[in-house]
Amino acid sequence: METSEREPGAAAQDGPRPAGPAAGPRESGGPVRTGPARAGVPLRVTAALGVVTVLVGGAALALKSVRQDPYVAPGDPVAGTYLASRAAGDRAAAAVLAGPYREEPGAPPAVAARMAGDAPAPLPVSRPLTAGPATPAPAIGALFSPGDDADSGHYCSASVVHSPAGNLVVTAAHCVHDGGFRTRLVFAPGLHDGIAPYGLWVPTRIDVDPRWIADRDPDHDVAFVRVRRHGGTDQRIEDVTGAERIRFDAPPGRPAQLTGYPADSDTPVTCRHTADAEGPGQLRFPCAGFPTGTSGGPMLTDIDPATGTGALIGVIGGQDEGGDDSTSYSSRFGADVAALYRRAVRGGPAARS
């Protein structure tokens, strides 16, 4: 199957937020998880709250001020949709460009040269079985969630996926919604060496499954993000970068390639193995070397050697919000993700299976 509008709640006001190269989505009272799950670092020192709360009358106000994140908004949690602010998107892109990153024109994406009907040969399994540096691909990039400072780094990965409007990006739900929708997001496809060769792209709309919002169900750790180029141009990202073809209900055990951007590097890493079933709702990809920052990176099969694009069957996320040092996971792209994709493309709430 290859193939968006209900008004969400108002966005939160922009304001200062500490950010750094490994900053990412936030989870009240829990670990920051921006790639395959690690032990994590608590976002807030909760012990300090115990001291604050003994102050009668000021406790509630102090607690609220600690927990409030000016770059998170509720959106519409029932529909699982958020309409992004144009001003917030342009400020976020400006914050990225105020740091060590810049836009410089890159080479146009390759055009498929094979004849219609020719199936690409499966890629060999990586040896050794660990992720290694990869050449940046135009349709795969890094996600930023910057504050107003110049030290904001990328914290997740994403890829362009084909849609009729040519404006859709896919990533993990935990990269864009963690206690609320991230109001400042920037996607840099093909990022390398501090350069965004295909421009910076910011959201106009974010769609996640409401079941992710309700209880962080790992079988629904997928998000689709409509994007526009910052600064008001009318370019379509798919025309600039090309796109992966989305595939639903792919059988497990297929040769696949997994790619993502570590949070501390502008060079993506990749590995080739098989995408195996992990229960009814997950895919398992046993390959080491996918650290924090690679969450949301694409799992591809049937890669066209002429373009480097393939059939998208998953994104790093799902179980343990991505996995551990040896194994990565993805929510299965079945009927629920297909419904979410259709909602992101056409608008309206996702149908439930």
Coordinates of C-alpha atoms in Angstrom, one line a residue:
M1 CA 0.0 0.0 0.0
E2 CA 1.4 3.4 -1.0
T3 CA -0.4 6.3 -0.6
S4 CA -4.5 15.7 6.7
E5 CA -7.1 18.3 9.4
R6 CA -8.6 18.7 12.8
E7 CA -7.7 21.7 15.0
P8 CA -5.4 20.8 18.0
G9 CA -4.9 22.8 21.1
A10 CA -2.9 26.0 21.1
A11 CA 0.9 25.8 21.1
A12 CA 2.8 26.7 24.2
Q13 CA 4.7 30.0 24.3
D14 CA 8.3 29.9 23.2
G15 CA 10.8 30.6 25.9
P16 CA 14.3 29.7 27.0
R17 CA 15.2 26.0 27.4
P18 CA 18.6 24.5 28.0
A19 CA 19.7 22.3 25.1
G20 CA 22.9 20.6 24.0
P21 CA 24.2 18.1 21.5
A22 CA 22.4 15.2 23.2
A23 CA 19.3 17.1 24.2
G24 CA 16.1 15.3 23.3
P25 CA 12.5 14.6 24.1
R26 CA 11.7 14.9 27.8
E27 CA 9.9 12.6 30.2
S28 CA 8.7 13.9 33.6
G29 CA 10.5 12.0 36.3
G30 CA 12.0 9.5 33.9
P31 CA 15.1 9.1 31.7
V32 CA 15.8 10.9 28.5
R33 CA 15.6 8.4 25.7
T34 CA 16.6 9.7 22.3
G35 CA 18.0 6.5 20.8
P36 CA 18.0 2.8 21.7
A37 CA 17.3 2.8 25.4
R38 CA 20.1 3.3 27.8
A39 CA 20.1 3.8 31.5
G40 CA 19.4 7.4 30.8
V41 CA 19.9 10.6 32.8
P42 CA 17.0 11.9 34.8
L43 CA 15.7 15.2 33.4
R44 CA 15.0 16.7 36.8
V45 CA 16.4 16.1 40.2
T46 CA 13.2 15.0 41.9
A47 CA 14.7 14.9 45.4
A48 CA 14.8 18.7 45.3
L49 CA 11.0 18.7 44.9
G50 CA 10.6 17.0 48.3
V51 CA 12.3 20.0 49.9
V52 CA 10.2 22.5 47.9
T53 CA 6.9 20.8 48.7
V54 CA 7.2 21.4 52.4
L55 CA 6.8 25.1 51.8
V56 CA 3.0 25.5 52.5
G57 CA 1.2 27.6 49.9
G58 CA 4.2 27.8 47.5
A59 CA 4.5 24.0 46.8
A60 CA 2.0 23.8 43.9
L61 CA 3.4 26.8 42.1
A62 CA 7.0 25.6 42.5
L63 CA 6.1 22.1 41.2
K64 CA 4.3 23.5 38.2
S65 CA 7.2 25.8 37.3
V66 CA 9.7 22.9 37.5
R67 CA 7.6 20.5 35.3
Q68 CA 6.5 23.0 32.7
D69 CA 8.4 22.9 29.4
P70 CA 7.9 25.9 27.3
Y71 CA 8.7 23.9 24.1
V72 CA 6.0 21.3 24.7
A73 CA 2.3 21.6 23.9
P74 CA -0.7 19.3 24.4
G75 CA -2.0 19.6 20.8
D76 CA -5.1 17.3 20.4
P77 CA -4.3 14.2 22.5
V78 CA -7.6 12.6 21.5
A79 CA -6.9 12.7 17.8
G80 CA -3.1 12.5 18.3
T81 CA -2.5 15.6 16.2
Y82 CA -0.6 18.9 16.5
L83 CA -0.6 21.8 14.2
A84 CA 2.7 23.6 14.4
S85 CA 3.3 27.3 14.7
R86 CA 5.0 28.9 11.7
A87 CA 6.8 31.4 14.0
A88 CA 8.1 28.6 16.2
G89 CA 9.4 26.6 13.2
D90 CA 11.3 29.6 11.8
R91 CA 12.8 30.4 15.2
A92 CA 13.9 26.8 15.6
A93 CA 15.6 26.8 12.2
A94 CA 17.3 30.1 13.1
A95 CA 18.6 28.6 16.3
V96 CA 20.2 25.7 14.4
L97 CA 21.8 28.1 12.0
A98 CA 23.1 30.2 14.9
G99 CA 25.2 27.3 16.0
P100 CA 27.8 25.3 14.1
Y101 CA 25.4 24.3 11.3
R102 CA 24.9 26.0 7.9
E103 CA 23.0 25.4 4.7
E104 CA 25.0 24.7 1.5
P105 CA 23.5 23.3 -1.7
G106 CA 24.1 19.6 -2.1
A107 CA 24.0 17.3 -5.1
P108 CA 20.6 16.4 -6.4
P109 CA 19.3 13.0 -5.4
A110 CA 20.0 10.2 -7.9
V111 CA 17.3 9.1 -10.3
A112 CA 16.5 5.4 -10.6
A113 CA 18.2 3.9 -13.6
R114 CA 16.9 0.3 -13.5
M115 CA 14.0 -0.9 -15.7
A116 CA 10.5 -1.1 -14.2
G117 CA 10.0 -4.6 -12.8
D118 CA 13.6 -5.3 -12.0
A119 CA 14.0 -6.1 -8.3
P120 CA 17.1 -4.9 -6.6
A121 CA 19.3 -7.7 -5.2
P122 CA 19.3 -8.1 -1.4
L123 CA 22.3 -6.4 0.3
P124 CA 24.7 -8.7 2.0
V125 CA 24.7 -8.9 5.8
S126 CA 27.3 -6.6 7.5
R127 CA 30.5 -8.2 8.6
P128 CA 31.3 -7.7 11.4
L129 CA 27.8 -7.4 12.6
T130 CA 28.0 -3.9 13.9
A131 CA 26.9 -0.5 12.6
G132 CA 29.6 1.5 10.7
P133 CA 29.9 4.9 9.1
A134 CA 27.7 5.5 6.1
T135 CA 27.6 8.0 3.3
P136 CA 24.8 10.5 4.0
A137 CA 21.7 9.8 2.0
P138 CA 19.5 12.7 0.8
A139 CA 16.3 11.3 2.2
I140 CA 17.7 10.4 5.6
G141 CA 18.6 13.0 8.2
A142 CA 18.8 14.3 11.7
L143 CA 16.2 15.9 14.0
F144 CA 16.9 18.9 16.1
S145 CA 14.8 20.3 19.0
P146 CA 16.7 23.5 19.7
G147 CA 16.2 26.2 22.3
D148 CA 17.3 29.8 21.7
D149 CA 21.0 29.1 22.3
A150 CA 23.6 28.1 19.7
D151 CA 24.6 24.8 21.3
S152 CA 21.5 22.7 20.3
G153 CA 22.5 19.4 18.7
H154 CA 20.5 16.8 16.9
Y155 CA 18.9 14.1 19.1
C156 CA 16.9 11.8 16.8
S157 CA 16.8 10.6 13.2
A158 CA 14.1 10.7 10.5
S159 CA 13.5 10.0 6.8
V160 CA 11.4 11.4 4.0
V161 CA 8.6 9.0 3.0
H162 CA 6.6 9.2 -0.2
S163 CA 3.2 10.9 0.0
P164 CA 0.9 12.5 -2.6
A165 CA 1.8 16.0 -1.4
G166 CA 5.5 15.2 -1.2
N167 CA 5.9 16.8 2.3
L168 CA 6.0 13.9 4.7
V169 CA 8.7 12.7 7.1
V170 CA 8.6 9.7 9.4
T171 CA 10.3 9.1 12.8
A172 CA 9.6 7.5 16.2
A173 CA 6.7 8.9 18.2
H174 CA 9.0 9.3 21.3
C175 CA 11.1 11.7 19.3
V176 CA 8.2 14.2 18.8
H177 CA 5.8 13.5 21.7
D178 CA 7.0 12.9 25.2
G179 CA 4.7 14.5 27.8
G180 CA 3.4 16.7 24.9
F181 CA 4.3 17.5 21.3
R182 CA 7.6 19.1 20.7
T183 CA 6.9 22.6 19.4
R184 CA 10.3 23.2 18.0
L185 CA 11.6 20.6 15.6
V186 CA 14.0 20.9 12.6
F187 CA 14.8 18.2 10.1
A188 CA 18.1 18.3 8.3
P189 CA 18.2 15.6 5.5
G190 CA 21.6 14.4 4.3
L191 CA 23.4 16.2 7.2
H192 CA 27.2 16.0 7.2
D193 CA 30.1 17.9 8.6
G194 CA 27.9 20.7 10.0
I195 CA 26.3 21.2 6.6
A196 CA 22.6 20.8 5.7
P197 CA 22.9 20.2 1.9
Y198 CA 19.1 20.0 1.3
G199 CA 18.0 22.7 3.6
L200 CA 16.3 22.8 7.0
W201 CA 12.7 21.7 7.2
V202 CA 10.2 22.4 10.0
P203 CA 6.8 20.9 10.9
T204 CA 3.4 22.1 9.9
R205 CA 1.6 19.1 11.4
I206 CA 2.5 16.1 13.6
D207 CA 0.5 12.9 13.8
V208 CA 0.9 10.1 16.3
D209 CA -1.4 7.3 17.4
P210 CA -3.5 8.4 20.5
R211 CA -2.5 5.1 22.1
W212 CA 1.1 6.4 22.2
I213 CA -0.1 9.5 24.0
A214 CA -2.3 7.5 26.4
D215 CA 0.3 5.0 27.7
R216 CA 3.4 5.0 25.5
D217 CA 2.4 1.7 23.8
P218 CA 5.6 0.5 22.1
D219 CA 3.5 -1.0 19.3
H220 CA 2.6 2.6 18.3
D221 CA 6.0 4.3 18.5
V222 CA 5.7 5.9 15.0
A223 CA 5.1 9.5 14.0
F224 CA 4.5 11.2 10.7
V225 CA 5.5 14.9 10.3
R226 CA 4.4 17.2 7.5
V227 CA 7.2 19.7 6.8
R228 CA 7.9 22.9 4.9
R229 CA 11.2 24.5 4.2
H230 CA 11.9 27.3 6.7
G231 CA 11.7 30.8 5.4
G232 CA 8.4 30.5 3.5
T233 CA 9.4 28.8 0.2
D234 CA 6.9 26.5 -1.5
Q235 CA 9.4 23.7 -2.2
R236 CA 8.3 20.1 -1.5
I237 CA 10.9 18.1 0.4
E238 CA 10.4 15.0 -1.8
D239 CA 11.3 17.0 -4.9
V240 CA 14.6 18.0 -3.2
T241 CA 15.6 14.8 -1.5
G242 CA 13.7 11.9 -3.0
A243 CA 11.7 9.6 -0.7
E244 CA 11.5 6.1 0.7
R245 CA 8.5 4.1 -0.3
I246 CA 6.4 3.0 2.6
R247 CA 5.4 -0.7 2.9
F248 CA 2.9 -2.2 5.3
D249 CA 2.6 -5.8 6.4
A250 CA 6.0 -6.8 5.2
P251 CA 6.8 -10.4 6.2
P252 CA 9.5 -10.7 8.9
G253 CA 12.9 -12.3 8.2
R254 CA 13.6 -10.1 5.2
P255 CA 17.1 -8.6 4.5
A256 CA 17.0 -5.0 5.8
Q257 CA 19.3 -2.0 6.3
L258 CA 19.1 0.2 9.4
T259 CA 20.4 3.8 9.4
G260 CA 20.5 6.6 12.0
Y261 CA 22.5 9.6 13.2
P262 CA 24.3 9.3 16.6
A263 CA 23.7 12.4 18.7
D264 CA 27.4 13.1 18.9
S265 CA 28.1 12.8 15.1
D266 CA 27.1 14.3 11.8
T267 CA 28.0 11.0 10.1
P268 CA 25.2 8.4 10.0
V269 CA 25.8 4.8 10.8
T270 CA 24.3 1.8 9.1
C271 CA 24.1 -2.0 9.3
R272 CA 22.6 -4.7 7.2
H273 CA 20.9 -7.8 8.6
T274 CA 17.4 -9.3 8.8
A275 CA 14.3 -7.7 10.3
D276 CA 12.9 -10.6 12.5
A277 CA 9.6 -10.8 14.3
E278 CA 9.5 -10.0 18.0
G279 CA 6.0 -10.9 18.9
P280 CA 3.0 -9.6 16.9
G281 CA 3.8 -5.9 17.2
Q282 CA 7.5 -5.5 16.9
L283 CA 10.5 -6.1 14.5
R284 CA 13.9 -7.0 15.9
F285 CA 17.1 -6.1 14.2
P286 CA 20.2 -7.7 15.9
C287 CA 23.2 -5.4 15.2
A288 CA 25.3 -3.5 17.6
G289 CA 26.4 0.1 17.3
F290 CA 23.2 2.2 17.2
P291 CA 23.6 4.7 20.0
T292 CA 21.5 7.6 21.4
G293 CA 20.3 9.8 18.6
T294 CA 19.5 7.0 16.1
S295 CA 15.9 6.6 17.2
G296 CA 13.5 7.3 14.3
G297 CA 16.1 6.1 11.7
P298 CA 14.6 4.1 8.8
M299 CA 14.6 0.3 8.4
L300 CA 14.6 -0.3 4.7
T301 CA 14.3 -3.3 2.4
D302 CA 14.6 -3.7 -1.4
I303 CA 17.1 -0.8 -1.6
D304 CA 17.6 0.6 -5.1
P305 CA 21.4 0.8 -5.7
A306 CA 20.8 3.7 -8.1
T307 CA 19.0 6.0 -5.6
G308 CA 19.8 4.5 -2.2
T309 CA 16.1 4.6 -1.4
G310 CA 14.1 1.5 -0.5
A311 CA 10.9 0.2 1.0
L312 CA 10.4 1.5 4.5
I313 CA 9.2 -1.2 6.9
G314 CA 10.0 0.4 10.3
V315 CA 11.8 3.0 12.3
I316 CA 14.1 2.6 15.3
G317 CA 11.8 2.7 18.3
G318 CA 9.1 0.5 19.8
Q319 CA 10.3 -1.9 22.4
D320 CA 12.5 -0.1 25.0
E321 CA 12.1 2.9 22.8
G322 CA 14.6 1.5 20.4
G323 CA 16.5 -1.3 22.0
D324 CA 19.9 -1.7 23.6
D325 CA 23.6 -1.9 22.7
S326 CA 23.1 -5.1 20.6
T327 CA 19.6 -5.0 19.3
S328 CA 17.3 -2.4 17.8
Y329 CA 13.5 -2.6 17.5
S330 CA 10.7 -1.1 15.5
S331 CA 6.9 -1.1 15.8
R332 CA 5.5 -3.3 13.0
F333 CA 4.1 -1.4 10.1
G334 CA 0.7 -3.1 10.0
A335 CA -2.9 -1.8 9.9
D336 CA -2.5 0.7 12.7
V337 CA 0.5 2.4 11.1
A338 CA -1.2 2.3 7.7
A339 CA -4.2 4.1 9.2
L340 CA -1.9 6.7 10.8
Y341 CA -0.2 7.3 7.5
R342 CA -3.6 7.8 5.8
R343 CA -4.6 10.3 8.5
A344 CA -1.3 12.2 8.1
V345 CA -1.8 12.3 4.3
R346 CA -5.5 13.1 4.2
G347 CA -6.4 14.6 7.6
G348 CA -8.9 13.5 10.2
P349 CA -8.5 11.0 13.1
A350 CA -6.9 7.7 12.5
A351 CA -9.2 4.7 12.2
R352 CA -8.6 2.0 14.7
S353 CA -8.3 -1.7 13.8

